[in-house]
Amino acid sequence: MFLPVTRAGRAALCAAIVLGLVLDASAQEAAPQVIGTEPAAGATIAAGTLRVTFDQPMASGAHSYVTSENGAFPECAFPPRLLPDGRTFEVSCRMAPGTRYALWFNRAPYLNFRSVSQVRAAPFELRFSTQTGR
């Protein structure tokens, strides 16, 4: 059954639909993304601190450092601490010389890095190496 709709009514209905779509799209927060790491991806370092920085404020106490088949997992003093910028996690690590390391920040089923709005961070794999001992 069709009900007659005036031109003004049709325009209002279209505007309501468009507005609803815009509101729905803005209601979904984007997943946090890694924007920086220390060491940098692919770097060769001496050893020390491991840092990961996200593009938005993150929930403290929520993190997932996950092993990778692409390298060794560093020996770190977990849990990490969230720095005052609210986006960077830092943890001290001991690493063997001449070793390739790889780890994930979030990887299913371990997805605990989350924004303050509780949106899960996108998985990110970091690979780096340590200098050989001299």
PDB file of C-alpha atoms in Angstrom, residues 22-78:
ATOM      1  CA  VAL A  22      25.894  10.355   8.819  1.00  0.00           C
ATOM      2  CA  LEU A  23      25.106   9.897  12.516  1.00  0.00           C
ATOM      3  CA  ASP A  24      25.626   6.125  12.280  1.00  0.00           C
ATOM      4  CA  ALA A  25      28.991   6.548  10.550  1.00  0.00           C
ATOM      5  CA  SER A  26      30.244   9.078  13.111  1.00  0.00           C
ATOM      6  CA  ALA A  27      29.087   6.914  16.008  1.00  0.00           C
ATOM      7  CA  GLN A  28      31.617   4.215  15.077  1.00  0.00           C
ATOM      8  CA  GLU A  29      35.036   5.070  16.472  1.00  0.00           C
ATOM      9  CA  ALA A  30      38.045   4.033  14.411  1.00  0.00           C
ATOM     10  CA  ALA A  31      40.313   1.341  15.822  1.00  0.00           C
ATOM     11  CA  PRO A  32      43.509   2.722  17.378  1.00  0.00           C
ATOM     12  CA  GLN A  33      46.531   2.363  15.088  1.00  0.00           C
ATOM     13  CA  VAL A  34      50.217   2.033  15.997  1.00  0.00           C
ATOM     14  CA  ILE A  35      51.963   5.192  14.785  1.00  0.00           C
ATOM     15  CA  GLY A  36      55.411   4.588  16.248  1.00  0.00           C
ATOM     16  CA  THR A  37      57.618   2.072  17.996  1.00  0.00           C
ATOM     17  CA  GLU A  38      60.956   2.106  19.757  1.00  0.00           C
ATOM     18  CA  PRO A  39      62.891   0.431  18.359  1.00  0.00           C
ATOM     19  CA  ALA A  40      61.638   1.308  14.897  1.00  0.00           C
ATOM     20  CA  ALA A  41      60.449  -1.553  12.717  1.00  0.00           C
ATOM     21  CA  GLY A  42      63.436  -3.218  11.026  1.00  0.00           C
ATOM     22  CA  ALA A  43      66.015  -1.445  13.231  1.00  0.00           C
ATOM     23  CA  THR A  44      69.122  -3.012  14.758  1.00  0.00           C
ATOM     24  CA  ILE A  45      69.555  -1.867  18.349  1.00  0.00           C
ATOM     25  CA  ALA A  46      71.744  -2.475  21.401  1.00  0.00           C
ATOM     26  CA  ALA A  47      68.869  -3.392  23.792  1.00  0.00           C
ATOM     27  CA  GLY A  48      66.692  -1.668  26.320  1.00  0.00           C
ATOM     28  CA  THR A  49      63.246  -0.163  26.366  1.00  0.00           C
ATOM     29  CA  LEU A  50      60.367  -1.205  24.156  1.00  0.00           C
ATOM     30  CA  ARG A  51      57.766   1.486  23.368  1.00  0.00           C
ATOM     31  CA  VAL A  52      54.604   1.516  21.294  1.00  0.00           C
ATOM     32  CA  THR A  53      52.633   4.683  20.521  1.00  0.00           C
ATOM     33  CA  PHE A  54      49.036   4.730  19.295  1.00  0.00           C
ATOM     34  CA  ASP A  55      47.164   7.448  17.423  1.00  0.00           C
ATOM     35  CA  GLN A  56      44.625   8.008  20.213  1.00  0.00           C
ATOM     36  CA  PRO A  57      44.398   7.851  24.019  1.00  0.00           C
ATOM     37  CA  MET A  58      44.556   4.289  25.332  1.00  0.00           C
ATOM     38  CA  ALA A  59      43.147   2.480  28.362  1.00  0.00           C
ATOM     39  CA  SER A  60      45.769   1.842  31.033  1.00  0.00           C
ATOM     40  CA  GLY A  61      46.215  -1.728  32.217  1.00  0.00           C
ATOM     41  CA  ALA A  62      44.931  -3.117  28.911  1.00  0.00           C
ATOM     42  CA  HIS A  63      47.646  -4.603  26.706  1.00  0.00           C
ATOM     43  CA  SER A  64      48.554  -7.674  24.657  1.00  0.00           C
ATOM     44  CA  TYR A  65      52.163  -8.331  23.693  1.00  0.00           C
ATOM     45  CA  VAL A  66      51.944 -11.524  21.629  1.00  0.00           C
ATOM     46  CA  THR A  67      54.588 -13.929  20.339  1.00  0.00           C
ATOM     47  CA  SER A  68      55.308 -14.189  16.623  1.00  0.00           C
ATOM     48  CA  GLU A  69      56.694 -17.015  14.510  1.00  0.00           C
ATOM     49  CA  ASN A  70      58.967 -14.433  12.813  1.00  0.00           C
ATOM     50  CA  GLY A  71      61.422 -14.011  15.697  1.00  0.00           C
ATOM     51  CA  ALA A  72      62.179 -14.429  19.384  1.00  0.00           C
ATOM     52  CA  PHE A  73      60.046 -12.763  22.057  1.00  0.00           C
ATOM     53  CA  PRO A  74      62.037 -10.303  24.215  1.00  0.00           C
ATOM     54  CA  GLU A  75      62.366 -10.897  27.964  1.00  0.00           C
ATOM     55  CA  CYS A  76      60.484  -7.923  29.407  1.00  0.00           C
ATOM     56  CA  ALA A  77      59.458  -6.699  32.859  1.00  0.00           C
ATOM     57  CA  PHE A  78      55.689  -6.751  32.331  1.00  0.00           C
TER      58      PHE A  78
END
